[in-house]
Coordinates of C-alpha atoms in Angstrom, one line a residue:
Chain A
X1 CA 6.5 16.1 60.0
X2 CA 3.0 15.0 58.9
X3 CA 3.6 17.2 55.8
X4 CA 6.7 15.2 54.9
X5 CA 4.9 12.4 55.7
X6 CA 2.0 12.5 53.6
X7 CA 4.5 13.8 50.7
X8 CA 6.2 10.4 51.7
X9 CA 3.1 8.8 50.8
X10 CA 2.1 10.7 47.6
X11 CA 5.4 9.9 46.6
X12 CA 5.1 5.7 47.1
X13 CA 1.3 6.1 45.5
X14 CA 3.3 8.2 42.3
X15 CA 5.8 5.8 42.0
X16 CA 3.8 2.8 42.2
X17 CA 1.6 4.1 40.0
X18 CA 4.4 4.8 37.5
X19 CA 6.7 2.0 38.0
X20 CA 4.0 -0.4 38.0
X21 CA 5.4 -1.8 41.1
X22 CA 5.0 -1.7 45.1
X23 CA 7.0 1.1 47.0
X24 CA 5.2 0.2 50.3
X25 CA 9.0 -0.9 51.5
X26 CA 10.1 2.8 50.5
X27 CA 12.0 5.1 53.8
X28 CA 13.0 9.2 53.4
X29 CA 16.4 7.1 53.9
X30 CA 16.0 5.0 50.4
X31 CA 18.3 6.1 48.1
X32 CA 16.1 6.7 44.5
X33 CA 18.8 4.8 42.4
X34 CA 19.0 2.0 44.6
X35 CA 14.9 1.5 44.0
X36 CA 15.2 1.0 40.7
X37 CA 14.6 4.5 39.8
X38 CA 15.8 5.6 36.4
X39 CA 16.3 9.3 35.5
X40 CA 13.5 9.4 33.4
X41 CA 11.2 7.7 35.5
X42 CA 12.5 10.0 38.7
X43 CA 11.6 13.3 36.1
X44 CA 8.1 11.2 35.7
X45 CA 7.4 11.0 39.5
X46 CA 8.4 14.7 39.7
X47 CA 6.1 15.6 37.0
X48 CA 3.1 13.8 38.5
X49 CA 3.8 15.4 42.0
X50 CA 4.5 18.8 40.5
X51 CA 0.8 18.3 38.7
X52 CA -0.8 17.0 41.8
X53 CA 0.5 19.5 44.4
X54 CA 0.0 22.6 41.9
X55 CA 3.9 23.6 42.3
X56 CA 6.9 23.5 40.4
X57 CA 10.3 22.1 41.7
X58 CA 13.1 24.2 39.3
X59 CA 15.6 22.0 38.1
X60 CA 18.4 23.1 40.3
X61 CA 16.8 21.5 43.4
X62 CA 16.7 18.3 41.5
X63 CA 20.5 17.7 41.2
X64 CA 21.2 17.2 44.7
X65 CA 18.7 14.3 45.2
X66 CA 19.8 11.2 46.3
X67 CA 17.4 10.1 48.6
X68 CA 13.6 10.0 48.7
X69 CA 13.8 12.3 51.7
X70 CA 16.2 15.0 49.7
X71 CA 13.2 15.1 47.3
X72 CA 10.2 15.1 50.1
X73 CA 11.7 17.9 51.4
X74 CA 12.6 20.1 48.1
X75 CA 8.8 19.6 47.2
X76 CA 8.0 20.4 51.0
X77 CA 9.7 23.8 50.8
X78 CA 8.4 24.6 47.4
X79 CA 4.8 24.0 48.6
X80 CA 5.7 26.2 51.4
X81 CA 6.5 28.5 49.7
Chain B
X1 CA 29.5 -11.2 -6.6
X2 CA 26.9 -10.3 -4.4
X3 CA 26.2 -13.0 -1.5
X4 CA 23.3 -14.6 -1.7
X5 CA 19.8 -14.0 1.3
X6 CA 17.4 -16.8 2.4
X7 CA 14.7 -16.4 5.1
X8 CA 15.7 -18.3 8.2
X9 CA 12.6 -16.9 10.3
X10 CA 9.1 -15.3 9.7
X11 CA 7.0 -13.6 12.8
X12 CA 3.7 -12.2 12.3
X13 CA 0.8 -10.4 14.7
X14 CA -1.9 -10.0 13.0
X15 CA -6.1 -9.2 13.4
X16 CA -5.9 -12.8 12.4
X17 CA -3.6 -14.2 14.8
X18 CA -1.0 -13.7 17.6
X19 CA 1.9 -15.4 15.5
X20 CA 2.8 -16.4 11.9
X21 CA 1.4 -19.9 11.6
X22 CA -2.3 -18.8 13.2
X23 CA -2.4 -16.2 10.7
X24 CA -1.4 -17.8 7.9
X25 CA -3.9 -20.3 8.4
X26 CA -6.5 -18.2 8.5
X27 CA -5.7 -16.4 5.0
X28 CA -5.6 -20.1 3.5
X29 CA -9.1 -20.3 4.9
X30 CA -9.9 -16.9 3.4
X31 CA -11.0 -15.6 7.0
X32 CA -11.4 -11.6 7.3
X33 CA -10.1 -9.8 10.7
X34 CA -12.1 -6.7 9.9
X35 CA -14.9 -5.6 12.6
X36 CA -16.4 -2.6 13.3
X37 CA -14.7 0.1 15.5
X38 CA -15.2 0.2 18.8
X39 CA -12.7 2.1 20.9
X40 CA -14.5 5.3 20.1
X41 CA -17.6 7.1 18.0
X42 CA -17.6 6.7 14.3
X43 CA -20.7 8.8 13.6
X44 CA -18.8 11.7 12.2
X45 CA -15.8 9.6 10.5
X46 CA -15.6 8.1 7.0
X47 CA -15.0 4.9 8.0
X48 CA -16.9 2.7 10.6
X49 CA -14.6 -0.3 11.0
X50 CA -11.2 -1.5 11.1
X51 CA -8.4 -4.8 11.5
X52 CA -7.7 -4.9 15.0
X53 CA -5.5 -7.2 16.8
X54 CA -7.5 -9.0 19.6
X55 CA -6.2 -8.9 23.5
X56 CA -2.6 -9.5 22.9
X57 CA -0.3 -10.3 25.8
X58 CA 2.9 -8.6 25.5
X59 CA 3.6 -9.6 29.4
X60 CA 6.3 -12.4 28.4
X61 CA 8.6 -9.3 27.2
X62 CA 7.3 -6.6 28.5
X63 CA 7.5 -5.3 31.6
X64 CA 4.1 -3.5 33.4
X65 CA 5.9 -0.3 33.1
X66 CA 6.6 -0.9 29.5
X67 CA 3.7 -1.6 28.3
X68 CA 2.5 1.6 29.6
X69 CA 4.9 3.8 28.3
X70 CA 4.9 2.3 24.5
X71 CA 2.0 2.7 21.8
X72 CA 0.5 -0.4 20.7
X73 CA 2.6 -0.9 18.0
X74 CA 5.7 -1.9 19.9
X75 CA 4.5 -5.0 21.2
X76 CA 3.2 -6.4 18.4
X77 CA 6.8 -5.2 16.4
X78 CA 8.4 -6.7 19.9
X79 CA 6.5 -10.1 19.2
X80 CA 6.5 -11.0 15.3
X81 CA 10.3 -9.7 15.7
X82 CA 10.8 -12.5 18.6
X83 CA 9.2 -15.2 17.3
X84 CA 11.2 -14.7 14.1
X85 CA 14.4 -14.7 15.5
X86 CA 12.7 -18.0 17.4
X87 CA 12.2 -19.5 14.6
X88 CA 15.4 -19.2 12.9
X89 CA 17.0 -20.1 16.0
X90 CA 18.3 -16.8 17.3
X91 CA 16.8 -16.0 20.4
X92 CA 19.0 -15.7 22.8
X93 CA 18.4 -12.4 25.0
X94 CA 21.5 -11.2 26.2
X95 CA 19.8 -10.9 29.8
X96 CA 20.6 -14.8 29.8
X97 CA 24.0 -15.2 29.2
X98 CA 25.7 -16.7 31.6
X99 CA 28.7 -15.2 30.9
X100 CA 29.0 -11.4 30.4
X101 CA 29.4 -10.7 26.7
X102 CA 32.0 -10.2 25.0
X103 CA 32.8 -13.7 25.0
X104 CA 29.8 -14.6 27.2
X105 CA 27.1 -15.5 23.9
X106 CA 25.1 -18.3 23.2
X107 CA 24.4 -16.3 20.1
X108 CA 25.5 -18.7 16.9
X109 CA 26.4 -15.4 14.8
X110 CA 29.0 -12.9 16.1
X111 CA 25.9 -9.8 16.8
X112 CA 28.1 -7.6 16.0
X113 CA 27.2 -8.7 12.4
X114 CA 23.2 -8.8 13.4
X115 CA 21.2 -5.7 12.4
X116 CA 17.4 -4.4 12.9
X117 CA 14.9 -2.6 10.6
X118 CA 11.7 -3.3 12.8
X119 CA 10.6 -0.3 10.9
X120 CA 7.2 1.6 11.4
X121 CA 5.8 4.3 9.3
X122 CA 3.6 6.1 12.0
X123 CA 4.7 5.4 15.3
X124 CA 2.9 5.0 18.1
X125 CA -0.1 7.8 17.5
X126 CA -2.3 6.4 20.8
X127 CA 1.2 7.8 23.2
X128 CA 0.9 11.0 20.7
X129 CA -3.0 11.6 21.6
X130 CA -2.8 10.7 25.1
X131 CA 0.4 13.0 25.5
X132 CA -1.0 16.0 23.6
X133 CA -4.1 15.6 25.9
X134 CA -2.4 15.2 29.1
X135 CA -0.5 18.4 28.1
X136 CA -3.7 20.5 27.4
X137 CA -5.6 19.6 30.0
X138 CA -2.7 19.4 32.9
X139 CA 0.3 21.6 31.3
X140 CA 3.3 20.5 29.2
X141 CA 5.3 20.0 32.9
X142 CA 2.5 16.7 32.7
X143 CA 4.5 15.8 29.2
X144 CA 6.3 12.3 30.3
X145 CA 9.4 12.6 30.0
X146 CA 9.1 8.7 27.9
X147 CA 7.1 10.8 25.6
X148 CA 10.3 10.8 23.2
X149 CA 11.4 7.6 23.5
X150 CA 8.0 6.2 22.7
X151 CA 7.1 8.1 19.3
X152 CA 10.3 7.7 18.1
X153 CA 10.1 5.6 15.2
X154 CA 13.2 3.3 16.0
X155 CA 11.8 2.0 19.0
X156 CA 11.4 -1.1 18.3
X157 CA 14.7 -1.5 16.3
X158 CA 16.8 0.1 19.8
X159 CA 14.5 -2.2 21.8
X160 CA 15.2 -5.5 19.7
X161 CA 19.1 -4.4 19.1
X162 CA 19.0 -3.8 23.2
X163 CA 17.3 -6.9 24.3
X164 CA 20.0 -8.9 22.0
X165 CA 22.9 -6.7 22.0
X166 CA 22.8 -6.9 18.5
X167 CA 25.5 -3.9 17.0
X168 CA 25.3 -4.2 13.9
X169 CA 23.1 -1.3 11.5
X170 CA 19.7 -0.9 13.3
X171 CA 17.2 1.9 12.6
X172 CA 13.8 2.6 11.1
X173 CA 13.0 3.2 7.1
X174 CA 9.6 4.9 6.8
X175 CA 8.2 5.2 3.2
X176 CA 4.5 5.0 4.0
X177 CA 3.0 2.1 3.2
X178 CA 5.9 0.3 1.8
X179 CA 8.0 0.6 5.0
X180 CA 8.1 -3.1 5.9
X181 CA 8.9 -4.1 2.0
X182 CA 11.5 -1.3 2.1
X183 CA 12.4 -2.9 5.3
X184 CA 13.3 -6.2 3.8
X185 CA 15.1 -4.4 0.5
X186 CA 17.3 -2.8 2.5
X187 CA 18.0 -5.3 5.1
X188 CA 18.6 -7.3 1.7
X189 CA 21.2 -4.9 0.4
X190 CA 22.6 -4.9 3.7
X191 CA 23.7 -8.1 3.5
X192 CA 24.2 -8.4 -0.1
X193 CA 26.9 -5.7 1.1
X194 CA 28.6 -6.8 3.6
X195 CA 27.8 -4.7 6.0
X196 CA 26.1 -7.4 8.2
X197 CA 25.0 -11.4 8.3
X198 CA 21.5 -11.4 9.6
X199 CA 19.3 -8.4 9.2
X200 CA 15.7 -8.8 11.3
X201 CA 13.2 -6.5 9.3
X202 CA 9.7 -6.3 8.7
X203 CA 6.9 -3.3 9.4
X204 CA 4.6 -2.8 12.3
X205 CA 1.6 -0.5 12.6
X206 CA -1.4 0.3 15.2
X207 CA -3.0 3.7 13.5
X208 CA -6.3 2.3 14.2
X209 CA -6.9 5.5 16.5
X210 CA -9.3 8.2 16.2
X211 CA -7.2 11.0 14.9
X212 CA -5.2 9.1 12.6
X213 CA -9.2 7.3 10.8
X214 CA -9.9 10.3 10.5
X215 CA -7.1 11.7 8.7
X216 CA -6.9 8.3 6.2
X217 CA -11.0 9.2 6.2
X218 CA -10.9 12.9 5.1
X219 CA -8.5 12.0 2.3
X220 CA -10.9 9.8 1.1
X221 CA -9.4 6.8 1.3
X222 CA -11.3 4.7 3.5
X223 CA -14.0 2.4 2.7
X224 CA -16.9 2.0 5.0
X225 CA -18.6 -1.1 5.8
X226 CA -21.3 -2.8 2.7
X227 CA -24.3 -3.9 3.8
X228 CA -23.8 -4.0 7.5
X229 CA -21.0 -6.4 7.1
X230 CA -17.3 -5.1 8.1
X231 CA -15.6 -8.2 6.5
X232 CA -16.9 -7.0 3.3
X233 CA -15.1 -3.8 2.9
X234 CA -11.9 -4.8 1.9
X235 CA -12.0 -6.2 -1.7
X236 CA -9.0 -5.4 -3.8
X237 CA -10.0 -5.3 -7.7
X238 CA -14.0 -5.9 -7.1
X239 CA -16.0 -3.5 -8.8
X240 CA -17.6 -2.1 -5.4
X241 CA -14.4 -1.5 -4.0
X242 CA -14.3 2.1 -2.6
X243 CA -11.4 2.3 -0.3
X244 CA -9.2 0.5 2.1
X245 CA -9.8 -0.6 6.1
X246 CA -6.8 0.9 8.2
X247 CA -5.4 -2.4 9.7
X248 CA -3.0 -2.9 12.6
X249 CA -0.2 -5.6 13.3
X250 CA 3.4 -6.5 12.4
X251 CA 5.3 -9.0 10.3
X252 CA 9.2 -9.3 10.7
X253 CA 11.7 -11.6 8.8
X254 CA 14.7 -13.0 9.5
X255 CA 17.2 -12.4 6.6
X256 CA 20.4 -14.2 7.1
X257 CA 23.7 -14.6 4.2
X258 CA 23.2 -17.9 2.5
X259 CA 26.4 -19.3 3.9
X260 CA 26.0 -18.2 7.6
X261 CA 22.5 -20.0 7.9
X262 CA 24.5 -23.4 5.9
X263 CA 27.1 -23.4 8.3
X264 CA 25.1 -23.0 11.2
X265 CA 22.8 -26.0 9.8
X266 CA 19.5 -23.6 9.3
X267 CA 17.1 -24.8 6.9
X268 CA 15.9 -21.2 4.9
X269 CA 12.3 -20.6 3.9
X270 CA 12.8 -18.7 1.1
X271 CA 15.5 -16.7 -0.6
X272 CA 15.3 -12.7 -1.3
X273 CA 16.4 -12.9 -5.0
X274 CA 15.9 -9.6 -5.8
X275 CA 14.2 -6.0 -5.1
X276 CA 13.6 -3.0 -7.0
X277 CA 13.1 0.3 -5.4
X278 CA 12.0 3.7 -7.4
X279 CA 9.6 6.7 -6.5
X280 CA 6.9 8.2 -8.3
X281 CA 8.6 11.9 -7.8
X282 CA 4.4 13.2 -8.9
X283 CA 2.0 13.4 -6.6
X284 CA 2.0 13.2 -2.6
X285 CA -0.8 10.4 -2.4
X286 CA -2.0 9.5 -5.6
X287 CA -0.4 7.0 -6.9
X288 CA 1.0 7.5 -11.0
X289 CA -2.2 6.4 -13.5
X290 CA -0.1 4.4 -15.7
X291 CA 2.5 3.2 -12.5
X292 CA 5.3 3.7 -14.1
X293 CA 7.2 4.4 -10.8
X294 CA 5.6 0.8 -9.8
X295 CA 6.5 -1.1 -13.0
X296 CA 10.4 0.2 -13.0
X297 CA 10.4 -1.0 -9.2
X298 CA 9.3 -4.5 -10.7
X299 CA 11.4 -4.6 -13.7
X300 CA 14.7 -3.7 -11.0
X301 CA 13.3 -6.7 -9.2
X302 CA 13.1 -8.7 -11.7
X303 CA 16.8 -7.8 -12.8
X304 CA 18.2 -7.9 -10.4
X305 CA 16.8 -11.7 -9.1
X306 CA 18.2 -12.4 -12.8
X307 CA 14.6 -13.7 -14.0
X308 CA 12.4 -12.7 -16.8
X309 CA 8.5 -11.9 -16.0
X310 CA 7.7 -15.8 -17.7
X311 CA 9.6 -16.8 -14.4
X312 CA 6.8 -15.5 -11.6
X313 CA 4.8 -18.1 -10.7
X314 CA 3.1 -15.7 -8.0
X315 CA 2.0 -12.0 -7.5
X316 CA 1.3 -11.1 -3.9
X317 CA 0.6 -7.1 -4.9
X318 CA 0.2 -3.7 -3.4
X319 CA -3.9 -4.2 -3.5
X320 CA -5.3 -1.6 -0.8
X321 CA -9.1 -1.4 -2.3
X322 CA -8.8 2.0 -3.7
X323 CA -10.4 2.6 -6.9
X324 CA -7.3 4.6 -8.0
X325 CA -4.5 2.2 -6.6
X326 CA -6.0 -1.1 -8.0
X327 CA -5.9 0.7 -11.4
X328 CA -2.1 1.7 -11.2
X329 CA -1.1 -1.1 -10.0
X330 CA -2.5 -3.2 -12.9
X331 CA -1.5 -1.0 -15.0
X332 CA 2.3 -1.6 -14.0
X333 CA 1.6 -5.4 -13.9
X334 CA 0.2 -5.5 -17.1
X335 CA 3.1 -3.4 -18.6
X336 CA 5.5 -5.7 -17.0
X337 CA 3.6 -9.1 -18.0
X338 CA 1.6 -8.3 -20.9
X339 CA -1.5 -10.5 -21.3
X340 CA 0.4 -13.1 -19.5
X341 CA -0.7 -11.6 -16.0
X342 CA -4.3 -13.1 -16.8
X343 CA -2.3 -16.2 -15.9
X344 CA -0.5 -15.8 -12.9
X345 CA -2.3 -16.2 -9.1
X346 CA -2.7 -13.5 -7.3
X347 CA -4.1 -13.0 -4.2
X348 CA -4.5 -9.8 -2.2
X349 CA -3.8 -10.1 1.9
X350 CA -5.6 -7.2 2.5
X351 CA -8.7 -8.4 1.4
X352 CA -8.4 -10.3 4.8
X353 CA -6.4 -8.4 7.0
X354 CA -7.0 -5.0 5.3
X355 CA -4.4 -2.2 4.8
X356 CA -1.2 -2.5 8.1
X357 CA 0.7 0.6 6.4
X358 CA 4.0 0.0 7.4
X359 CA 2.9 -3.3 9.0
X360 CA 1.7 -4.5 5.3
X361 CA 4.8 -5.3 3.7
X362 CA 6.5 -7.3 6.2
X363 CA 3.2 -9.3 6.8
X364 CA 3.0 -9.5 2.8
X365 CA 6.2 -10.4 2.6
X366 CA 6.4 -13.1 5.4
X367 CA 3.2 -14.8 4.1
X368 CA 5.1 -14.9 0.1
X369 CA 7.8 -16.5 1.7
X370 CA 5.3 -19.0 3.4
X371 CA 3.5 -19.8 0.0
X372 CA 7.4 -20.3 -1.1
X373 CA 7.8 -22.9 1.8
X374 CA 4.6 -24.7 1.6
X375 CA 3.6 -24.5 -2.1
X376 CA 0.7 -22.8 -1.6
X377 CA -0.9 -19.3 -1.9
X378 CA -4.3 -18.0 -0.3
X379 CA -7.1 -16.8 -2.0
X380 CA -8.5 -13.0 -2.5
X381 CA -11.9 -12.7 -0.6
X382 CA -14.7 -10.3 -1.9
X383 CA -14.1 -10.4 -4.8
X384 CA -17.9 -11.0 -6.2
X385 CA -17.6 -9.3 -9.3
X386 CA -14.1 -8.4 -10.8
X387 CA -13.7 -4.9 -12.3
X388 CA -14.0 -5.1 -16.1
X389 CA -10.5 -3.1 -16.5
X390 CA -8.8 -6.6 -14.8
X391 CA -8.1 -10.0 -16.7
X392 CA -6.2 -11.1 -13.4
X393 CA -6.1 -15.0 -12.5
X394 CA -7.6 -14.3 -8.9
X395 CA -7.7 -16.7 -6.0
X396 CA -10.5 -17.9 -4.9
X397 CA -9.6 -20.3 -2.7
X398 CA -6.1 -22.1 -1.1
X399 CA -4.4 -23.4 -4.1
X400 CA -1.2 -25.7 -4.6
X401 CA 1.3 -24.4 -6.7
X402 CA 4.6 -25.0 -7.9
X403 CA 6.4 -22.1 -7.8
X404 CA 10.0 -21.2 -8.4
X405 CA 9.7 -17.3 -7.9
X406 CA 7.1 -14.9 -6.4
X407 CA 6.9 -11.2 -6.5
X408 CA 5.5 -8.8 -3.5
X409 CA 4.9 -5.4 -4.7
X410 CA 4.2 -2.5 -2.2
X411 CA 3.4 1.8 -3.1
X412 CA 3.1 4.2 -0.3
X413 CA 2.1 7.4 -0.1
X414 CA 4.9 9.9 -1.0
X415 CA 5.1 8.0 -4.1
X416 CA 7.2 5.3 -3.0
X417 CA 7.4 1.9 -4.6
X418 CA 9.0 -1.3 -3.8
X419 CA 9.4 -4.7 -5.2
X420 CA 10.7 -7.8 -4.2
X421 CA 11.3 -11.2 -5.8
X422 CA 11.1 -14.2 -3.1
X423 CA 12.5 -17.7 -4.6
X424 CA 11.8 -21.0 -3.3
X425 CA 14.7 -22.1 -0.7

């Protein structure tokens, strides 16, 4: 759970760095498209998280992602593997 | 009968000013925009100078994220295009429409009849450097998904068409240092041919980065500061010229069918009376020694304008300040104008701005349009001793003229030539 929370913080930090705006209000329930993050920005965020954590998120994981929580769970699973 | 094409707006972002009027004033005053390169060490480079745009703030039309994604070339080009559209009375972004299109636009011209050739020769070389470095350091998955749209040469034509909802022909025309001029010529052709009523055209460049300065320098095309003074480096037609100065910035023109401008009551600045486009078909970087391709371009431009060499009252030359380039250009011009060349006022914008590569033709065509509007031509600086090879009436100080037609000439690596004849509106 704490891992999950840390990944949420990482997501917020990476998204803020990339999109040049605040994401403090984001929760795991936030829907990514509703945050104004388009598909290219999403790929940029994933690339930065991969780089920071030293993991690779396969493309098949990305098709099912709708909320920030979905992404965080996928990243956590790949980090644990 | 072909449609007449007029210029209804110009815009510039240059080392001498962030808009057309401030740049034009500085050029008339004979000020140089050239300084020492500050962004990286130059001790191993063949040039130590560049003509840089200073402190340009693009936040009026780019978000912080966009400013981060795009290279320096984008805000310069977009800024110049927006200024030109504002002057032409066409700066009505789609996002500000009160009613969604179709039907809701405040644009006084059908947006499906407006296109854009805001071109660049090199594109976002800074983003190439940045992302290749990132890949080398952190692996290919760290490369930004925005890398491709950021470095595609048609990025600004795309951004302009998206901002305003322009649905006419929009793409990039690249012919190295003739890019901007070819964009004006091809935009004129689009309107003449009835493919569009308005074209936002011009060029931009921001290749003032380490690797591009290295590349041009290693090709022995660049000059160095003279007597510790960077402003003395760019000296077209002077005996001591050694090469060009890498410059950055953008120039834009709004071209419009004369009947469209008349219908909406907009006063043109100048006309695009003719153009000529040719290739040397000879060498990758060296101009034809007798300027045969360039001469042909000038002759075609005059013929298309329906005028003779005797009607040209001002020449804004390519004049990069390279040894061979200036000689080839003089040969071409002398072949067309004969001994009368020595009596036609001529001044090199690059003596002050350096060489804006793909941006040069855009800025210089806009400057020539302003010369026709104001009936004033700017000086050429740094001609301490005119090379014996040339007999020219180089304008040394701002000069009032009675000008009906002006010639703008450009030539690019690849042997690409383009000439424009601009007329008094």
